Short mmCIF file of C-alpha atoms in Angstrom, two decimals:
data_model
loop_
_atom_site.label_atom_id
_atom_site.label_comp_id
_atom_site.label_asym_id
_atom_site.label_seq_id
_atom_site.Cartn_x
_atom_site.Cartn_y
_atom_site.Cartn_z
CA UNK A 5 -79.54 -118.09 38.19
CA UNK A 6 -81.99 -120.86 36.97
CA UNK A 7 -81.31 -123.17 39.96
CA UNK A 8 -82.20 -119.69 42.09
CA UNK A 9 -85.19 -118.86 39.58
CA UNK A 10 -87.11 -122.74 40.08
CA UNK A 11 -86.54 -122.62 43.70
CA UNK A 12 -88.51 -119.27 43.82
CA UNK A 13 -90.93 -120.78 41.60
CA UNK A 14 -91.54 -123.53 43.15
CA UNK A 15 -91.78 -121.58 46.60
CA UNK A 16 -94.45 -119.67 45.38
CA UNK A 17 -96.47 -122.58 43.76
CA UNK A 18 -96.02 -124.46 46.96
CA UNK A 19 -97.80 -121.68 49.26
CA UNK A 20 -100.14 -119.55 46.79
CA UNK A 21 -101.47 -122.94 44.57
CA UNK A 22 -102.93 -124.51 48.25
CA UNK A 23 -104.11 -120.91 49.06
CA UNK A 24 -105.60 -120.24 45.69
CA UNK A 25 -106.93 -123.48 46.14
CA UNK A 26 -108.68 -123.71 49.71
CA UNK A 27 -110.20 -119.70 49.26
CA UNK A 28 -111.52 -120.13 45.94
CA UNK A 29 -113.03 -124.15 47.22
CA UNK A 30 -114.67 -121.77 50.08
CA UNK A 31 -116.21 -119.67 47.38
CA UNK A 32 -117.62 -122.56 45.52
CA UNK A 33 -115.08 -123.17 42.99
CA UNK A 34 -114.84 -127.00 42.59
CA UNK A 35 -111.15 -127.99 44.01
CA UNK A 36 -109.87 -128.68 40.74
CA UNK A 37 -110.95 -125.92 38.99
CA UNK A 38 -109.57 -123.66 42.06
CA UNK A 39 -106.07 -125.71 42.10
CA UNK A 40 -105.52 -125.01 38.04
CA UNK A 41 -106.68 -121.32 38.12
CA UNK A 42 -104.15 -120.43 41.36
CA UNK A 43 -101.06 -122.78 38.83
CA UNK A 44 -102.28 -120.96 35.96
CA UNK A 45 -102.30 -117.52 37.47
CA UNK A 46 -98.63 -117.96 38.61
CA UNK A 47 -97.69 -119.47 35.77
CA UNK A 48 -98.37 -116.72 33.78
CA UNK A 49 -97.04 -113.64 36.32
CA UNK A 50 -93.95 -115.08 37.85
CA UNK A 51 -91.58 -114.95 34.99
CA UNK A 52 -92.36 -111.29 34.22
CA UNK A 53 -92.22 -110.28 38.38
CA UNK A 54 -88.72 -112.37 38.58
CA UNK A 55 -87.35 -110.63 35.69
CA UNK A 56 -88.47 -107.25 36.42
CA UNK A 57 -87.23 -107.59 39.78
CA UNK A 58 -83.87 -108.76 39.15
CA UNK A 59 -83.75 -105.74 35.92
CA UNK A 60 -84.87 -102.53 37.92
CA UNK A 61 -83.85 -103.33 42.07
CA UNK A 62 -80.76 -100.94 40.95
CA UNK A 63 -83.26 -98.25 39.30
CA UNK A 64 -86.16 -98.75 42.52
CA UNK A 65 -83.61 -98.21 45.07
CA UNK A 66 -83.10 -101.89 46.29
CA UNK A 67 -84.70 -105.45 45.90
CA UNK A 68 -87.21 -104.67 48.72
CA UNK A 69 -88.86 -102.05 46.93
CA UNK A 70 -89.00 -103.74 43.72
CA UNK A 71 -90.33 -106.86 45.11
CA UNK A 72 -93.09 -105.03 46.72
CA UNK A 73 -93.95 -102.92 43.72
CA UNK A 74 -94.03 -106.26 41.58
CA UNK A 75 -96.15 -107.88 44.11
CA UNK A 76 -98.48 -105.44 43.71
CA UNK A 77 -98.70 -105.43 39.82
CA UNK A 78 -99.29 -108.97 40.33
CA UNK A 79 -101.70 -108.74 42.11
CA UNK A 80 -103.79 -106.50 39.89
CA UNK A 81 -103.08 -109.24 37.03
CA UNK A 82 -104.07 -112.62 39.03
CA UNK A 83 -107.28 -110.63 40.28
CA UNK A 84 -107.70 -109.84 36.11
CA UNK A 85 -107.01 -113.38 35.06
CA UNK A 86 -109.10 -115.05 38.04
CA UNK A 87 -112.08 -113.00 37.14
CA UNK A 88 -111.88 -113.97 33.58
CA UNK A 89 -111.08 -117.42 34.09
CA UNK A 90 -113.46 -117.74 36.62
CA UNK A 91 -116.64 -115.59 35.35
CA UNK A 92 -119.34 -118.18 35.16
CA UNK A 93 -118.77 -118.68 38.63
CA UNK A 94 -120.34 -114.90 40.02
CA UNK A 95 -117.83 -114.36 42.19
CA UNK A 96 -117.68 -111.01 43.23
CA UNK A 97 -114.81 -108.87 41.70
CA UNK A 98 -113.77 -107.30 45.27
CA UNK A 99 -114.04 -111.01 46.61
CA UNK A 100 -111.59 -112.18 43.95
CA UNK A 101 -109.37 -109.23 44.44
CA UNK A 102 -109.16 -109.66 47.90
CA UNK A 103 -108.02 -113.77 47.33
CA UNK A 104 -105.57 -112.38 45.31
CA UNK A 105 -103.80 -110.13 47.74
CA UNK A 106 -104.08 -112.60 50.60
CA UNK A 107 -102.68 -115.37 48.54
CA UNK A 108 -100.04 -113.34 47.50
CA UNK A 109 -99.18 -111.63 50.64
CA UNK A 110 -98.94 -115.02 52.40
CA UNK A 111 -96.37 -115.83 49.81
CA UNK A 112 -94.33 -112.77 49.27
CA UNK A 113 -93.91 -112.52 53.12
CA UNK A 114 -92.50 -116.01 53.10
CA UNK A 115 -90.24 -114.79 50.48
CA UNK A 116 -88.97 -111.47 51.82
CA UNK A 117 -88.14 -113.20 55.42
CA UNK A 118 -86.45 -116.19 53.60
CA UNK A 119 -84.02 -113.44 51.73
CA UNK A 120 -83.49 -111.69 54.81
CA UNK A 121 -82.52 -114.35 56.34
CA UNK A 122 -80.34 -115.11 53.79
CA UNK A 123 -81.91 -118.12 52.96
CA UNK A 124 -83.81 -117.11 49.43
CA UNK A 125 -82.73 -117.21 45.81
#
């Protein structure tokens, strides 16, 4: 479970730290300061969305529908930690939400055709 827990981690790090990364550099973030706030932001919601996931996919009716519905809690909470991480930048909050949710789409589509392809943790 570990082994399939750091692969999925370091899936979603690999495609959502670059993303995080290149959108927020658009928005005038300097590139460091975008790179840390897109590790951070995972950092802090992955555990909880793998553990929920793997705990209520029975209750949800399937993993599907779980991963979604974690998705989207996540991205409600990177969009809350990127505007307080980020405030003395004045990035809009619709802006920041809308990084969030592309970022995270990119990845969690990755995700969802690696595990039906059987390929995914």
């Amino acid at each position: 479970m570990l082994g399939g827990y750091a692969a999925a981690l370091g899936l979603t790090l690999a495609i959502e730290v670059p993303g995080y990364g290149a959108l927020l550099w658009r928005l005038g973030v300097r590139p460091r300061t975008a790179v840390l706030a897109g590790a951070g932001v995972n950092l802090l919601t992955h555990p909880p969305l793998w553990f929920c996931v793997r705990q209520y996919q029975h209750v949800t009716g399937g993993y599907a529908v779980a991963f979604l519905a974690g998705e989207a809690a996540v991205c409600v909470v990177e969009w809350l930690l990127l505007a307080g991480a980020l405030r003395g930048h004045r990035l809009r909050a619709g802006t920041l939400a809308a990084v969030s949710v592309a970022v995270n789409a990119a990845s969690a589509a990755v995700g969802l055709l690696l595990a039906l392809r059987g390929v995914g943790p």
